[in-house]
CSV table of C-alpha atoms in Angstrom, one decimal:
chain,number,residue,atom,x,y,z
U,8,MET,CA,0.7,2.0,2.5
U,9,ALA,CA,1.5,1.1,-1.5
U,10,GLY,CA,2.5,-1.0,0.8
U,11,ARG,CA,-1.6,-0.9,0.4
U,12,ILE,CA,-1.9,-3.0,-2.6
U,13,ALA,CA,0.9,-5.5,-1.3
U,14,TRP,CA,-1.7,-6.2,1.8
U,15,ALA,CA,-4.7,-4.9,-0.5
U,16,LEU,CA,-4.1,-8.2,-2.5
U,17,ALA,CA,-5.3,-10.3,0.4
U,18,LEU,CA,-8.3,-8.6,0.5
U,19,LEU,CA,-8.3,-8.9,-3.6
U,20,ALA,CA,-8.4,-12.7,-2.2
U,21,GLY,CA,-10.7,-12.4,0.4
U,22,MET,CA,-9.0,-12.2,3.2
U,23,GLY,CA,-8.5,-9.1,5.7
U,24,LEU,CA,-7.0,-9.2,9.1
U,25,SER,CA,-9.4,-8.4,12.4
U,26,ALA,CA,-8.0,-6.8,15.4
U,27,GLN,CA,-7.1,-10.6,17.0
U,28,ALA,CA,-4.7,-11.3,13.8
U,29,ALA,CA,-2.9,-7.7,14.6
U,30,THR,CA,-2.3,-8.0,17.8
U,31,ILE,CA,-1.7,-11.6,18.2
U,32,CYS,CA,1.5,-12.4,15.3
U,33,GLU,CA,5.2,-11.4,16.3
U,34,GLY,CA,8.5,-10.3,14.2
U,35,ARG,CA,11.0,-8.4,15.7
U,36,ASN,CA,11.5,-4.9,13.9
U,37,LEU,CA,14.2,-5.5,11.6
U,38,PHE,CA,15.5,-0.9,12.0
U,39,GLU,CA,16.2,-2.9,15.6
U,40,THR,CA,18.3,-5.7,15.2
U,41,MET,CA,20.1,-4.3,11.8
U,42,PRO,CA,24.0,-3.8,11.6
U,43,ALA,CA,23.8,0.0,12.4
U,44,GLU,CA,25.6,0.5,9.3
U,45,ASP,CA,22.9,-1.3,7.0
U,46,ALA,CA,20.6,1.3,9.1
U,47,ALA,CA,23.2,4.9,8.6
U,48,ALA,CA,22.8,4.1,5.0
U,49,ILE,CA,18.0,3.3,4.7
U,50,GLU,CA,17.8,6.8,6.9
U,51,ALA,CA,20.4,8.4,4.4
U,52,ALA,CA,18.9,7.7,1.6
U,53,THR,CA,15.6,8.9,3.2
U,54,GLU,CA,16.7,12.6,4.0
U,55,GLY,CA,15.6,15.1,1.4
U,56,VAL,CA,12.3,12.9,0.8
U,57,PRO,CA,9.4,15.5,0.5
U,58,PHE,CA,7.1,15.9,3.3
U,59,ARG,CA,8.7,12.1,4.4
U,60,ARG,CA,7.8,12.5,8.2
U,61,GLY,CA,3.4,12.6,9.0
U,62,LEU,CA,0.5,11.3,8.9
U,63,VAL,CA,-1.4,13.9,8.5
U,64,PHE,CA,-1.7,17.7,6.3
U,65,ASP,CA,-3.5,20.2,6.3
U,66,ALA,CA,-3.9,21.7,2.5
U,67,ARG,CA,-4.6,25.4,1.7
U,68,ARG,CA,-4.9,27.2,-1.2
U,69,ASP,CA,-7.4,30.2,-1.8
U,70,ASP,CA,-10.1,29.0,-0.3
U,71,LEU,CA,-9.7,25.5,-1.2
U,72,ARG,CA,-8.3,23.0,2.1
U,73,ILE,CA,-7.7,19.8,1.5
U,74,VAL,CA,-7.3,17.6,4.8
U,75,LEU,CA,-5.0,14.4,4.2
U,76,VAL,CA,-4.3,11.3,6.8
U,77,GLY,CA,-2.0,9.0,5.0
U,78,THR,CA,-3.4,5.1,6.4
U,79,TYR,CA,-2.3,2.0,7.6
U,80,HIS,CA,-5.3,0.2,5.8
U,81,PHE,CA,-5.3,-2.9,8.7
U,82,ASP,CA,-6.2,-3.4,12.0
U,83,ASP,CA,-4.1,-1.4,15.2
U,84,PRO,CA,-5.7,0.1,18.4
U,85,ARG,CA,-3.1,3.2,18.2
U,86,HIS,CA,-6.2,4.0,14.9
U,87,ALA,CA,-8.1,5.6,17.9
U,88,ASP,CA,-5.2,8.1,18.4
U,89,THR,CA,-5.3,9.0,14.7
U,90,LEU,CA,-9.0,9.1,14.5
U,91,ASP,CA,-9.0,11.9,18.0
U,92,LEU,CA,-6.6,14.3,15.9
U,93,VAL,CA,-8.9,14.2,13.0
U,94,ARG,CA,-12.5,14.6,14.4
U,95,PRO,CA,-12.7,18.0,14.5
U,96,GLU,CA,-11.1,17.8,11.4
U,97,TRP,CA,-14.8,16.5,10.1
U,98,GLN,CA,-16.2,20.2,10.7
U,99,GLY,CA,-17.3,22.1,7.0
U,100,ALA,CA,-15.6,19.0,4.9
U,101,THR,CA,-18.4,18.2,2.4
U,102,ALA,CA,-16.8,14.4,1.5
U,103,LEU,CA,-14.1,12.5,2.4
U,104,LEU,CA,-11.9,11.0,-0.9
U,105,VAL,CA,-10.5,7.3,-0.1
U,106,GLU,CA,-8.5,4.7,-3.0
U,107,SER,CA,-12.1,2.6,-3.5
U,108,GLY,CA,-14.9,3.7,-2.2
U,109,PRO,CA,-18.1,1.0,-1.4
U,110,GLU,CA,-19.5,1.0,-4.7
U,111,GLU,CA,-16.0,0.4,-6.4
U,112,GLN,CA,-14.6,-2.5,-3.4
U,113,ALA,CA,-18.2,-4.3,-4.6
U,114,ARG,CA,-17.6,-4.0,-7.9
U,115,LEU,CA,-13.9,-4.9,-7.6
U,116,ALA,CA,-15.4,-8.9,-5.6
U,117,ALA,CA,-18.0,-9.1,-8.7
U,118,ALA,CA,-15.5,-9.4,-11.1
U,119,LEU,CA,-13.6,-11.3,-8.6
U,120,ALA,CA,-16.2,-13.4,-8.6
U,121,ALA,CA,-17.1,-13.8,-12.4
U,122,ASP,CA,-14.0,-14.4,-13.7
U,123,PRO,CA,-11.3,-15.9,-12.6
U,124,ASN,CA,-8.9,-15.0,-14.8
U,125,LEU,CA,-8.5,-11.6,-13.5
U,126,MET,CA,-5.8,-13.1,-10.8
U,127,VAL,CA,-5.0,-16.6,-13.0
U,128,ASP,CA,-3.3,-17.6,-16.8
U,129,ALA,CA,-5.0,-21.0,-16.9
U,130,THR,CA,-3.5,-21.1,-20.2
U,131,GLY,CA,0.5,-20.1,-20.4
U,132,PRO,CA,3.1,-21.5,-19.8
U,133,THR,CA,3.2,-22.5,-15.7
U,134,LEU,CA,5.5,-20.9,-13.4
U,135,PRO,CA,6.9,-24.1,-12.5
U,136,GLU,CA,8.3,-24.2,-16.3
U,137,ARG,CA,8.6,-20.1,-16.2
U,138,LEU,CA,11.3,-20.2,-13.5
U,139,SER,CA,14.3,-22.4,-11.8
U,140,PRO,CA,14.0,-25.4,-10.2
U,141,GLU,CA,15.2,-23.6,-7.0
U,142,GLU,CA,13.8,-20.4,-7.4
U,143,TRP,CA,10.0,-22.5,-8.2
U,144,ALA,CA,10.6,-24.5,-5.1
U,145,ARG,CA,11.6,-21.3,-3.1
U,146,LEU,CA,8.1,-19.8,-4.3
U,147,SER,CA,5.9,-22.3,-4.0
U,148,SER,CA,7.0,-23.2,-0.3
U,149,ALA,CA,7.0,-19.3,0.8
U,150,LEU,CA,3.4,-19.9,-1.3
U,151,SER,CA,2.8,-22.2,0.8
U,152,ASP,CA,2.7,-20.5,4.1
U,153,ARG,CA,0.6,-18.8,3.0
U,154,GLY,CA,-2.7,-21.0,2.8
U,155,ILE,CA,-2.1,-20.8,-2.0
U,156,PRO,CA,-1.3,-24.9,-2.2
U,157,ALA,CA,1.9,-24.8,-4.7
U,158,ILE,CA,-0.6,-26.4,-8.0
U,159,MET,CA,-2.7,-23.4,-7.6
U,160,ALA,CA,0.7,-21.2,-7.7
U,161,SER,CA,1.6,-22.3,-10.3
U,162,ARG,CA,-1.0,-20.3,-12.6
U,163,MET,CA,-1.9,-17.2,-11.4
U,164,ARG,CA,-0.7,-14.2,-12.0
U,165,PRO,CA,3.2,-13.0,-11.5
U,166,TRP,CA,2.2,-8.8,-10.1
U,167,TYR,CA,-0.2,-11.4,-7.9
U,168,LEU,CA,1.8,-13.5,-6.6
U,169,SER,CA,5.1,-11.2,-5.8
U,170,MET,CA,2.7,-8.9,-4.2
U,171,MET,CA,1.4,-12.1,-1.6
U,172,LEU,CA,5.4,-12.6,-1.2
U,173,GLY,CA,5.1,-9.3,1.6
U,174,LEU,CA,2.1,-10.3,3.1
U,175,SER,CA,2.4,-12.0,7.1
U,176,PRO,CA,1.3,-15.6,6.5
U,177,CYS,CA,1.1,-15.7,10.5
U,178,MET,CA,-1.2,-12.5,9.9
U,179,LEU,CA,-3.3,-14.5,6.9
U,180,ARG,CA,-3.8,-17.4,9.7
U,181,GLN,CA,-5.1,-15.5,12.5
U,182,ALA,CA,-7.7,-13.5,9.4
U,183,ALA,CA,-8.8,-17.0,7.6
U,184,GLU,CA,-9.7,-18.5,11.6
U,185,SER,CA,-11.4,-15.0,12.6
U,186,GLY,CA,-13.5,-14.5,9.1
U,187,GLY,CA,-11.9,-11.9,8.0
U,188,VAL,CA,-12.5,-9.2,9.4
U,189,VAL,CA,-10.8,-5.5,8.2
U,190,ARG,CA,-11.1,-3.0,10.1
U,191,GLY,CA,-8.5,-0.2,9.5
U,192,LEU,CA,-7.7,3.2,9.7
U,193,ASP,CA,-9.6,3.5,6.0
U,194,GLN,CA,-13.2,1.8,7.1
U,195,LEU,CA,-13.0,3.1,9.7
U,196,MET,CA,-12.7,6.8,8.6
U,197,MET,CA,-15.3,5.7,6.3
U,198,ASP,CA,-18.0,4.6,9.0
U,199,GLU,CA,-16.9,7.4,10.5
U,200,ALA,CA,-17.9,9.9,6.6
U,201,ARG,CA,-21.1,8.0,7.1
U,202,ALA,CA,-22.3,8.0,10.1
U,203,ARG,CA,-21.6,11.9,9.8
U,204,GLY,CA,-24.1,11.7,6.2
U,205,LEU,CA,-21.1,12.2,4.2
U,206,PRO,CA,-20.8,11.3,1.0
U,207,VAL,CA,-18.0,8.7,0.2
U,208,LEU,CA,-15.9,8.7,-2.9
U,209,SER,CA,-13.3,7.1,-4.9
U,210,LEU,CA,-10.2,8.3,-5.7
U,211,GLU,CA,-9.3,5.5,-8.9
U,212,PRO,CA,-11.6,3.4,-10.3
U,213,TRP,CA,-12.0,-0.3,-9.1
U,214,ASP,CA,-10.2,-2.2,-11.7
U,215,THR,CA,-7.2,-0.1,-10.9
U,216,ILE,CA,-5.9,-3.7,-9.9
U,217,PHE,CA,-5.5,-4.9,-13.0
U,218,THR,CA,-4.5,-2.7,-15.1
U,219,LEU,CA,-0.9,-1.2,-13.3
U,220,PHE,CA,0.7,-4.7,-13.8
U,221,GLU,CA,0.0,-3.7,-18.1
U,222,ASN,CA,3.0,-4.1,-20.8
U,223,LEU,CA,5.3,-5.5,-19.0
U,224,SER,CA,8.1,-8.5,-20.1
U,225,PRO,CA,7.0,-11.9,-19.9
U,226,GLU,CA,11.0,-11.4,-17.9
U,227,GLN,CA,9.4,-8.5,-15.8
U,228,GLU,CA,7.2,-10.4,-13.9
U,229,LEU,CA,9.4,-12.8,-13.3
U,230,ASP,CA,12.3,-10.3,-11.8
U,231,MET,CA,9.1,-8.9,-9.5
U,232,ILE,CA,8.6,-12.5,-7.3
U,233,ARG,CA,12.6,-12.9,-7.9
U,234,ALA,CA,12.8,-9.5,-6.4
U,235,ASN,CA,10.4,-10.0,-3.1
U,236,LEU,CA,11.7,-14.0,-2.0
U,237,PRO,CA,14.2,-12.7,-0.1
U,238,SER,CA,12.0,-10.5,2.4
U,239,ALA,CA,8.9,-13.6,2.2
U,240,MET,CA,10.5,-15.2,4.5
U,241,LEU,CA,10.8,-12.4,6.9
U,242,ALA,CA,7.1,-11.7,6.2
U,243,ASP,CA,6.7,-11.3,9.3
U,244,ASP,CA,9.5,-9.2,10.6
U,245,TYR,CA,8.1,-6.8,7.9
U,246,ALA,CA,5.0,-6.5,9.7
U,247,VAL,CA,5.9,-5.3,13.1
U,248,THR,CA,9.3,-2.8,11.3
U,249,LEU,CA,6.3,-1.2,8.9
U,250,THR,CA,3.2,-0.9,11.1
U,251,ASP,CA,6.1,1.0,14.2
U,252,SER,CA,7.2,3.4,11.2
U,253,TYR,CA,3.4,3.9,10.6
U,254,PHE,CA,3.0,4.7,13.6
U,255,GLN,CA,6.4,7.2,14.4
U,256,GLY,CA,5.6,9.0,11.1
U,257,ASP,CA,8.1,7.3,9.2
U,258,VAL,CA,6.9,5.4,6.4
U,259,TRP,CA,9.4,5.8,4.0
U,260,LYS,CA,12.3,4.3,5.7
U,261,ILE,CA,9.7,1.3,4.4
U,262,TRP,CA,10.4,1.5,1.1
U,263,GLU,CA,13.9,2.1,1.3
U,264,LEU,CA,14.3,-0.8,3.6
U,265,ALA,CA,12.6,-3.3,0.8
U,266,ARG,CA,15.5,-1.4,-1.7
U,267,HIS,CA,18.1,-2.5,0.4
U,268,ASP,CA,17.1,-5.6,1.6
U,269,ALA,CA,16.4,-6.5,-2.5
U,270,HIS,CA,19.8,-5.7,-3.3
U,271,ALA,CA,21.5,-7.5,-0.5
U,272,HIS,CA,19.2,-10.2,-0.8
U,273,SER,CA,18.1,-11.0,-3.6
U,274,GLY,CA,21.3,-12.0,-5.6
U,275,LEU,CA,19.4,-10.1,-9.3
U,276,ASP,CA,22.8,-7.6,-10.0
U,277,SER,CA,21.8,-4.4,-9.0
U,278,ALA,CA,20.3,-2.6,-12.4
U,279,VAL,CA,18.2,-5.4,-12.6
U,280,ILE,CA,17.1,-4.7,-9.1
U,281,ASP,CA,17.1,-0.6,-9.6
U,282,ALA,CA,14.9,-0.9,-12.3
U,283,GLN,CA,12.6,-3.0,-10.7
U,284,ILE,CA,12.7,-0.9,-7.7
U,285,ALA,CA,11.5,1.7,-10.9
U,286,LEU,CA,9.5,0.7,-11.3
U,287,MET,CA,7.0,-0.7,-8.7
U,288,GLN,CA,7.5,3.2,-7.7
U,289,ASP,CA,6.2,5.1,-11.4
U,290,ARG,CA,2.8,2.3,-11.2
U,291,LEU,CA,2.1,1.2,-8.0
U,292,MET,CA,2.9,5.6,-6.4
U,293,ASP,CA,4.1,7.6,-8.5
U,294,ARG,CA,1.2,7.1,-11.7
U,295,ARG,CA,-1.2,6.6,-8.9
U,296,ASN,CA,-0.5,10.4,-7.7
U,297,ARG,CA,-0.6,12.2,-10.0
U,298,ALA,CA,-3.7,10.8,-11.0
U,299,TRP,CA,-5.5,11.4,-8.1
U,300,ILE,CA,-4.4,15.3,-8.2
U,301,THR,CA,-7.6,15.6,-10.2
U,302,PRO,CA,-10.2,14.1,-8.7
U,303,LEU,CA,-9.0,15.8,-4.9
U,304,LEU,CA,-9.1,19.3,-6.2
U,305,GLU,CA,-12.5,18.7,-7.4
U,306,ALA,CA,-14.0,17.7,-4.9
U,307,ALA,CA,-11.7,20.8,-2.7
U,308,ASN,CA,-13.5,23.2,-5.4
U,309,GLU,CA,-17.7,21.5,-5.1
U,310,ALA,CA,-16.3,21.7,-1.1
U,311,ALA,CA,-15.5,25.8,-1.6
U,312,ASP,CA,-18.4,26.6,-3.5
U,313,GLN,CA,-20.5,25.0,-0.5
U,314,GLY,CA,-18.0,26.5,2.0
U,315,GLY,CA,-16.6,23.9,3.2
U,316,HIS,CA,-13.0,21.5,2.3
U,317,VAL,CA,-12.5,18.4,1.6
U,318,VAL,CA,-10.9,15.1,4.2
U,319,ALA,CA,-9.1,12.4,1.9
U,320,ALA,CA,-7.4,9.3,3.4
U,321,PHE,CA,-5.2,6.9,1.9
U,322,GLY,CA,-2.6,4.8,1.8
U,323,ALA,CA,1.0,6.7,4.1
U,324,LEU,CA,3.4,6.5,1.1
U,325,HIS,CA,1.4,7.7,-1.4
U,326,LEU,CA,2.4,11.4,1.0
U,327,PRO,CA,5.9,11.9,0.6
U,328,GLY,CA,8.1,12.3,-2.2
U,329,GLU,CA,9.0,13.7,-5.0
U,330,ALA,CA,5.5,12.9,-6.8
U,331,GLY,CA,3.8,11.8,-3.9
U,332,VAL,CA,0.5,13.4,-3.4
U,333,LEU,CA,1.8,16.8,-1.1
U,334,ASN,CA,4.7,16.8,-3.2
U,335,LEU,CA,2.5,17.5,-5.8
U,336,LEU,CA,-0.5,19.7,-4.5
U,337,ALA,CA,2.8,22.7,-3.1
U,338,ALA,CA,3.8,22.3,-6.9
U,339,GLU,CA,0.1,23.5,-7.6
U,340,GLY,CA,0.5,26.2,-5.6
U,341,PHE,CA,-1.2,24.9,-2.2
U,342,ALA,CA,0.6,25.5,1.6
U,343,ILE,CA,1.1,22.2,3.6
U,344,THR,CA,1.0,22.0,6.9
U,345,ARG,CA,1.7,18.9,9.0
U,346,LEU,CA,-1.4,18.4,12.2
U,347,ASP,CA,0.3,15.5,13.8
U,348,ASP,CA,3.5,17.1,14.6
């Protein structure tokens, strides 16, 4: 989910989740325990969001067809139901499109191994020098829970650490103990495509993660950390809440929960929070969604020439919204039908 970047950063550090990690960790569903007025406010904020509900969709225009699957990037036994639902759609498919295919993943891993500076700022001021003592204490404590010593974190790039704050400490501990095996829906669908002899194509270059937060001011970088600190202590609860919402086909509520939580608990000015949320949506979702339309259309056209269609699987939070992939395809003249209702 656009959480995809937050969760995927664990992969960039060489970590992942196994089935054991996904099932042993416990937490609360925050929607079930929050005050009724807060739940109502979050629900109201999702009203009118295009294609808010659903995980599997059919998009058609003339002889072009794209089957779109919103994914959750970690293991869960409930993925079996989604795979069963999608299985008939492989008939006539000519390719699978994903955020990052096997070749791109290999290039990313090689780049990270060859150049530590991609994740570390070896020359600038350290984070203890840039943050207040209280902020650094909270950050270093939260990262210690995630297995990152303060001495290492002090020179890591702020965008990376802000994403790490969204990861469940329990899941990370279990991942380390289980060898870092990741079997999320993306990987399961890539396995299915390869078993069927279909090519797996990437929607974006391997180095996209490093370009998402270019040109941020030093203060914007630090505000990313500040905006994510409130949820860091509830990361296990967020993991449960996110997963439950995903399998209910209602992922936009997670985005609005993050917004609500930042306003309630970050201590930042409301204008700063709104700017941070807008920045994250623009960099993590909207820009990437718009960039994906061209490769989706190119693949669909090539498939149509062969009398077939394409399947696309990517983080579920990229599907809904004004600048979501579904709404962008609708603007291109595609008729959108939900398949998992």
